[in-house]
mmCIF file of N, CA and C and ligand atoms in Angstrom:
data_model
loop_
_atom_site.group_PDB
_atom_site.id
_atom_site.type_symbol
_atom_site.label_atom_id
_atom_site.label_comp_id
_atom_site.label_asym_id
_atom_site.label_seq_id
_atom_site.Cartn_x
_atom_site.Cartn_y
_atom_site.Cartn_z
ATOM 1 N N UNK A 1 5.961 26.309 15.377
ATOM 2 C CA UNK A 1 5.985 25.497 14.153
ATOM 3 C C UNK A 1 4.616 25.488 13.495
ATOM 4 N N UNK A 2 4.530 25.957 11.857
ATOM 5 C CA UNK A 2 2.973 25.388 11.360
ATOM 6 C C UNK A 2 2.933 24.385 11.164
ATOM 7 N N UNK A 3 1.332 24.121 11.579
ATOM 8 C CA UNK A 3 0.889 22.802 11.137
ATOM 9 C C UNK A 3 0.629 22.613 9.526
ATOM 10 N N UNK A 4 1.223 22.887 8.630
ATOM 11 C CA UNK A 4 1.017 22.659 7.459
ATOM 12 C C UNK A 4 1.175 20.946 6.995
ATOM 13 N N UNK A 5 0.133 20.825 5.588
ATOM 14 C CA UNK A 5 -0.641 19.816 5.671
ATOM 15 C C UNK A 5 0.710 19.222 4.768
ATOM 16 N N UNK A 6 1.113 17.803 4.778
ATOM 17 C CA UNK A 6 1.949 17.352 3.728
ATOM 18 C C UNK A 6 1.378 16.141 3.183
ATOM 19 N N UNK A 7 2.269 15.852 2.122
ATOM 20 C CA UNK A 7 1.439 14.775 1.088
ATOM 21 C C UNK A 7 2.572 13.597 1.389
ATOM 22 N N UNK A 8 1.033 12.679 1.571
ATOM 23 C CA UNK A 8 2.001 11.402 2.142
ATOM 24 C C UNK A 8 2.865 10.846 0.827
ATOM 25 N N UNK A 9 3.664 9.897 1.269
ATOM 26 C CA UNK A 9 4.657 9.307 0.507
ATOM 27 C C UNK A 9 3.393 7.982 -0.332
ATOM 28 N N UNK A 10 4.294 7.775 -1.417
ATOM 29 C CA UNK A 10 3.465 6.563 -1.760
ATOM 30 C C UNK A 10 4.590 5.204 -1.916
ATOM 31 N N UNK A 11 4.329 3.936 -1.297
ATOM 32 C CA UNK A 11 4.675 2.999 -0.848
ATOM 33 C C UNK A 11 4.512 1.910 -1.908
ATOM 34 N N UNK A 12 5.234 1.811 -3.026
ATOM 35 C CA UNK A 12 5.097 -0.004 -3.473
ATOM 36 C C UNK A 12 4.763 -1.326 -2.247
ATOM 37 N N UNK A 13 4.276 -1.859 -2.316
ATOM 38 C CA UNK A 13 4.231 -2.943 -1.487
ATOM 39 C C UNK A 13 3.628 -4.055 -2.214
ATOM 40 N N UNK A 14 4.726 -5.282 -2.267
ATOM 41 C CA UNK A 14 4.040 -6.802 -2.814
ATOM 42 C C UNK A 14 2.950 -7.548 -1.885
ATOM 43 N N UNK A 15 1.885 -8.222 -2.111
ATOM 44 C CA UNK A 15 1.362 -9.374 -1.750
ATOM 45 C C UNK A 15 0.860 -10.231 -2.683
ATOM 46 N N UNK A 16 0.377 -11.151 -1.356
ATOM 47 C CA UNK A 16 0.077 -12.995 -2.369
ATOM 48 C C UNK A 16 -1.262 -12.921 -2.464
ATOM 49 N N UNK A 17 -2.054 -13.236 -2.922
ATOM 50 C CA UNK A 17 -3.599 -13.095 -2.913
ATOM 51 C C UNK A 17 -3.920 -14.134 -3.481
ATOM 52 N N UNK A 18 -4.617 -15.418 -2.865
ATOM 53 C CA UNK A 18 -5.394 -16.602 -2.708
ATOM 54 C C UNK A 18 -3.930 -17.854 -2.662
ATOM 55 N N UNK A 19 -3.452 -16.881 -1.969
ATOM 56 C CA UNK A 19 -1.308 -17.754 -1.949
ATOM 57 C C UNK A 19 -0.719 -18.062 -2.969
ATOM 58 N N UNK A 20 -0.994 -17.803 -4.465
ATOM 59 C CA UNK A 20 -0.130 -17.622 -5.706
ATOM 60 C C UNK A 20 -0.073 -16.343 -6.178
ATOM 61 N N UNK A 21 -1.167 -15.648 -6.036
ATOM 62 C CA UNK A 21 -1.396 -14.419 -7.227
ATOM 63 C C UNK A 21 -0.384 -13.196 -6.805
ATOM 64 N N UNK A 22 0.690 -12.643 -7.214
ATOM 65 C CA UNK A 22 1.267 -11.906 -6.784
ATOM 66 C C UNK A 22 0.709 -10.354 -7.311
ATOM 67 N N UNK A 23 0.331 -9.758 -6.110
ATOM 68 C CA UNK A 23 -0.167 -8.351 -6.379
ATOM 69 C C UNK A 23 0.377 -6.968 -5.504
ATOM 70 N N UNK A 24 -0.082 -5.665 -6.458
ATOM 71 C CA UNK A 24 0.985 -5.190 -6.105
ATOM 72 C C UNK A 24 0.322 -3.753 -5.477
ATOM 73 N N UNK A 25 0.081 -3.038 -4.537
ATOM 74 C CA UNK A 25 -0.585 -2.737 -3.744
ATOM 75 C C UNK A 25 0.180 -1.358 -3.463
ATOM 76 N N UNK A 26 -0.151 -0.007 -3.717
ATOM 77 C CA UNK A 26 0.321 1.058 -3.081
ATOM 78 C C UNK A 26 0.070 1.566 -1.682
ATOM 79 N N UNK A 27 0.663 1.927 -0.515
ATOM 80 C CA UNK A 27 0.419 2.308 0.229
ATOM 81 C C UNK A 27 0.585 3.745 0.741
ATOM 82 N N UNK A 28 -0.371 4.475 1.212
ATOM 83 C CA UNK A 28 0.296 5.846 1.399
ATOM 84 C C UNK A 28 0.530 6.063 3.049
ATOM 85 N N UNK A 29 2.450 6.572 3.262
ATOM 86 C CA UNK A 29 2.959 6.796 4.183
ATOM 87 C C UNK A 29 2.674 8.113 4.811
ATOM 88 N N UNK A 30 2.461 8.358 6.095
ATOM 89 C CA UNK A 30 3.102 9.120 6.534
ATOM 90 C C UNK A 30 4.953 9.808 6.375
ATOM 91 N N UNK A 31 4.714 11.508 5.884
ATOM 92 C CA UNK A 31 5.918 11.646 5.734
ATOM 93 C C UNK A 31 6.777 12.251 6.392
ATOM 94 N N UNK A 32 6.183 11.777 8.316
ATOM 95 C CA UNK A 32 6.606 12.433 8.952
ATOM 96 C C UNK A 32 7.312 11.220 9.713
ATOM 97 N N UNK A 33 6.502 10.176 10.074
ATOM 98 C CA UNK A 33 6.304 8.492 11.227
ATOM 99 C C UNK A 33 6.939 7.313 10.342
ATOM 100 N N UNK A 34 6.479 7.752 9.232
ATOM 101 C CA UNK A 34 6.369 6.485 8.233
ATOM 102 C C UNK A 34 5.679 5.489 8.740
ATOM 103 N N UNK A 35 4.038 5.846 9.317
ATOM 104 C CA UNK A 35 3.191 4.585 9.450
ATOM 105 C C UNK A 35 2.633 4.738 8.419
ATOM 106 N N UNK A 36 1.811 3.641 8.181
ATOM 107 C CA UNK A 36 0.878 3.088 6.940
ATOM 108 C C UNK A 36 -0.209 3.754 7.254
ATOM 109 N N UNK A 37 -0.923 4.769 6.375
ATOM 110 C CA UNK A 37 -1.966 5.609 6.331
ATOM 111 C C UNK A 37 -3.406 4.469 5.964
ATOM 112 N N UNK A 38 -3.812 4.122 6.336
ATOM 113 C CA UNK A 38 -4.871 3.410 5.904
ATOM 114 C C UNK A 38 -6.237 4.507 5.622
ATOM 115 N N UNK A 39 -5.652 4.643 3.668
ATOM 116 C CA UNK A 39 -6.177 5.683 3.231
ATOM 117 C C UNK A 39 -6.729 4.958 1.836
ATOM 118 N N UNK A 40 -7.455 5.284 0.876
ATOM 119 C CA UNK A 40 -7.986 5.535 -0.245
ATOM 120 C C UNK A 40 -8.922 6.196 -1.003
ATOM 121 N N UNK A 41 -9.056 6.019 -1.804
ATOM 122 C CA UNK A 41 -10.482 6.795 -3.034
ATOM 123 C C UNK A 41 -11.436 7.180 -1.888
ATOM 124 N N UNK A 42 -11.768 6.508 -0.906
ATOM 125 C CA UNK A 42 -13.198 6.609 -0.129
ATOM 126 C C UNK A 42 -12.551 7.230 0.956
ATOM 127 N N UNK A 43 -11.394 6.841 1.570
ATOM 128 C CA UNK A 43 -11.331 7.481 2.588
ATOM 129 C C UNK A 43 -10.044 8.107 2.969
ATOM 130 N N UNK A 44 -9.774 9.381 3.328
ATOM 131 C CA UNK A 44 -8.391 9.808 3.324
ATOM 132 C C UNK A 44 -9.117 10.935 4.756
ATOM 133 N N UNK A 45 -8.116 10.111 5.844
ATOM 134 C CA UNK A 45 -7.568 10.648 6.904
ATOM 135 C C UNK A 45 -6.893 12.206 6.979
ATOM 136 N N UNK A 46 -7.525 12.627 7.867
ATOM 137 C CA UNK A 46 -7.066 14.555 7.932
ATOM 138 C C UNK A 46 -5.562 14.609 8.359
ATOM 139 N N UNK A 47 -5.479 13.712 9.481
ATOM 140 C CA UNK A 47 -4.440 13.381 10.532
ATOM 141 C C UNK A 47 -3.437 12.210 10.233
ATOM 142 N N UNK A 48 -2.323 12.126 10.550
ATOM 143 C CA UNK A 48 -1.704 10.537 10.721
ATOM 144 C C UNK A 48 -2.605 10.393 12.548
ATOM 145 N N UNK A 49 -2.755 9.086 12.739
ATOM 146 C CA UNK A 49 -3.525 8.688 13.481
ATOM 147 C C UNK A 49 -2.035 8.501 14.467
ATOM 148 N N UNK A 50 -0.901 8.401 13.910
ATOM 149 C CA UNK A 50 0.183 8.184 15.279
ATOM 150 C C UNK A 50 0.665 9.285 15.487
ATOM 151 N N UNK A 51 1.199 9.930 14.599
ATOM 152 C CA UNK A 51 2.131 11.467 15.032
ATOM 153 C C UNK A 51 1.244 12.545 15.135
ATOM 154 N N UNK A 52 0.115 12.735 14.182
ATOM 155 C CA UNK A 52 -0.858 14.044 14.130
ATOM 156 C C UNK A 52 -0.292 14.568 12.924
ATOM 157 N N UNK A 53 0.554 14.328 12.204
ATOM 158 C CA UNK A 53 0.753 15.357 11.181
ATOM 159 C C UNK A 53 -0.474 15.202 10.070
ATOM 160 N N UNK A 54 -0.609 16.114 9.671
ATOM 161 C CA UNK A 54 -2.007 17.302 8.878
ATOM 162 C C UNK A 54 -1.258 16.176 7.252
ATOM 163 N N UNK A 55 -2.338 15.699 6.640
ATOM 164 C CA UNK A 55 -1.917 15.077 5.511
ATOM 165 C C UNK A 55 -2.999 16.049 4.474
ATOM 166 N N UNK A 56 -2.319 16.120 3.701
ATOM 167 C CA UNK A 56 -3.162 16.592 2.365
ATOM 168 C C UNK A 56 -3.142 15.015 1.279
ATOM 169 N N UNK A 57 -4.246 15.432 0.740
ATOM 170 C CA UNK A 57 -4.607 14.067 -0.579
ATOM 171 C C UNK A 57 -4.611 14.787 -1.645
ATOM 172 N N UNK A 58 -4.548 15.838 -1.946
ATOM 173 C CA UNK A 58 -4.920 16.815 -3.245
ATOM 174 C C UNK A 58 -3.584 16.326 -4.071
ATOM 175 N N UNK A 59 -4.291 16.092 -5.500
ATOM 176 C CA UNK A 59 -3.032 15.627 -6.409
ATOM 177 C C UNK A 59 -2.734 14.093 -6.233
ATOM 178 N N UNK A 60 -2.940 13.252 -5.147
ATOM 179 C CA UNK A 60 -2.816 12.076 -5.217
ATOM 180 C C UNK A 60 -3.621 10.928 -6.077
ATOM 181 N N UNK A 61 -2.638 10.364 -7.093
ATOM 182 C CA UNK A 61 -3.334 9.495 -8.295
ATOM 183 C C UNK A 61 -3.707 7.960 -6.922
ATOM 184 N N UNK A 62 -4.781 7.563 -7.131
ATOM 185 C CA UNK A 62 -5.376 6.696 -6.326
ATOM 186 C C UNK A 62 -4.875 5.554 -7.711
ATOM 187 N N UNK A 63 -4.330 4.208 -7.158
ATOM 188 C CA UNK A 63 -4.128 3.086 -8.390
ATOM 189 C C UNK A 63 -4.641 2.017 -7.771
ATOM 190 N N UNK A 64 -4.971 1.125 -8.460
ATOM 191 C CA UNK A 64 -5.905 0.209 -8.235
ATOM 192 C C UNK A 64 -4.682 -1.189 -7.923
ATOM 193 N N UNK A 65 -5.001 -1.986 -7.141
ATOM 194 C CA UNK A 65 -4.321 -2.937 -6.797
ATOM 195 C C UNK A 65 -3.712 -3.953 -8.123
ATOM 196 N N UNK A 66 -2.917 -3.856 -8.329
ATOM 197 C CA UNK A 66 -2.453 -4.931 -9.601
ATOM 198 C C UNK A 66 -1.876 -6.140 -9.923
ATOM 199 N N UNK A 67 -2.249 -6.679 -10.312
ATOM 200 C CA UNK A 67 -1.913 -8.187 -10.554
ATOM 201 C C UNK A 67 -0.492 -8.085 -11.805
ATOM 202 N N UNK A 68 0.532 -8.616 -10.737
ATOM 203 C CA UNK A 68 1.852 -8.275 -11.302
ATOM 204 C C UNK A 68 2.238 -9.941 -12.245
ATOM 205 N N UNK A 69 1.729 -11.206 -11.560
ATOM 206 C CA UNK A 69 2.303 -12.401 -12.075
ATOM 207 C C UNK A 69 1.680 -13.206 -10.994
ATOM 208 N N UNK A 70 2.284 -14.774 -11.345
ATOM 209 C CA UNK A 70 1.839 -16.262 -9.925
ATOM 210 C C UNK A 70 3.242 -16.519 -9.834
ATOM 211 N N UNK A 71 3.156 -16.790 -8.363
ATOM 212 C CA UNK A 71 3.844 -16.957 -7.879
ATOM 213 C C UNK A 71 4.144 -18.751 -8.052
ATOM 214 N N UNK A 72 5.214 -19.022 -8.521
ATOM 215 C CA UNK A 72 5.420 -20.600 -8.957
ATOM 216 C C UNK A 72 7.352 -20.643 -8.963
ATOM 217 N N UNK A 73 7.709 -22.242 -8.866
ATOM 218 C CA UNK A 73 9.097 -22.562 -9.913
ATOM 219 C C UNK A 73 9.335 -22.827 -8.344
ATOM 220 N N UNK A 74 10.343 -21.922 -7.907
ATOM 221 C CA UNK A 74 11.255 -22.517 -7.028
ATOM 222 C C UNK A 74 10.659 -22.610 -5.592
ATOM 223 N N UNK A 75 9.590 -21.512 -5.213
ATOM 224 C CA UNK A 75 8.814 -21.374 -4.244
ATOM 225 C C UNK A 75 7.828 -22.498 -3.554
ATOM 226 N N UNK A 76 7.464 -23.539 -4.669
ATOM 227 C CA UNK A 76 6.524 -24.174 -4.517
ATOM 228 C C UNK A 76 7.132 -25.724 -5.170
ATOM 229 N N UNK A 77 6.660 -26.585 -4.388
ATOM 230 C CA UNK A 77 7.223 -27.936 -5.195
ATOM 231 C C UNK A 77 6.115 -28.768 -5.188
ATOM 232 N N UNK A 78 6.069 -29.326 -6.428
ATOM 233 C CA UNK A 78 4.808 -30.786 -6.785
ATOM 234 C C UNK A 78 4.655 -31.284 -5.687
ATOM 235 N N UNK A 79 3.388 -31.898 -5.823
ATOM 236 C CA UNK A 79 3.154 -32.854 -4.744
ATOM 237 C C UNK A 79 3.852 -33.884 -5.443
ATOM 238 N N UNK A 80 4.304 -35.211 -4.481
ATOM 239 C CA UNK A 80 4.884 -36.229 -4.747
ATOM 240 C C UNK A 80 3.943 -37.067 -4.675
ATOM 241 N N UNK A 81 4.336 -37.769 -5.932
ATOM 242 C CA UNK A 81 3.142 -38.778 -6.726
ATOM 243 C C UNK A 81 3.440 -40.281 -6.488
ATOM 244 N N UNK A 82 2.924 -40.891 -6.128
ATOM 245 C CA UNK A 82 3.359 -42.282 -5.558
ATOM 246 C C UNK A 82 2.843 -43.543 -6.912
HETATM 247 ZN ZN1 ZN B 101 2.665 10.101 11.226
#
């Protein structure tokens, strides 16, 4: 089998940031394991660190973490006011 290099998957993923701010965070997969490549602009891994498969980055648009909305309404309720 070659070891030829493949291009990881890219991953939508939501989070909360300071517990309202909803942001929206790409992740790049392995497209062999589907672990989370803990990769970016600065640093992109040769290897998946679990399976070994050979990742290429060439062509990958790097996006910056984004602030999608706050998180409010049904999630969260007033404090009760006495
Ligand atoms: Zn892998």
């Amino acid at each position: 089998m070659k070891n030829r290099a493949k291009k990881p998957i890219l991953k939508k993923r939501k989070y909360l940031k300071y517990g309202f701010v909803i942001m929206e965070h790409e992740d790049c997969v392995c497209p062999r394991c589907g672990d989370i490549l803990n990769a970016g602009p600065d640093y992109q891994p040769r290897y998946c660190s679990r399976c070994g498969q050979r990742i290429t980055f060439t062509g990958v648009q790097w996006t910056e973490d984004k602030q999608t909305g706050f998180a409010e309404g049904r999630d969260f309720y007033e404090p009760v006011k006495n």
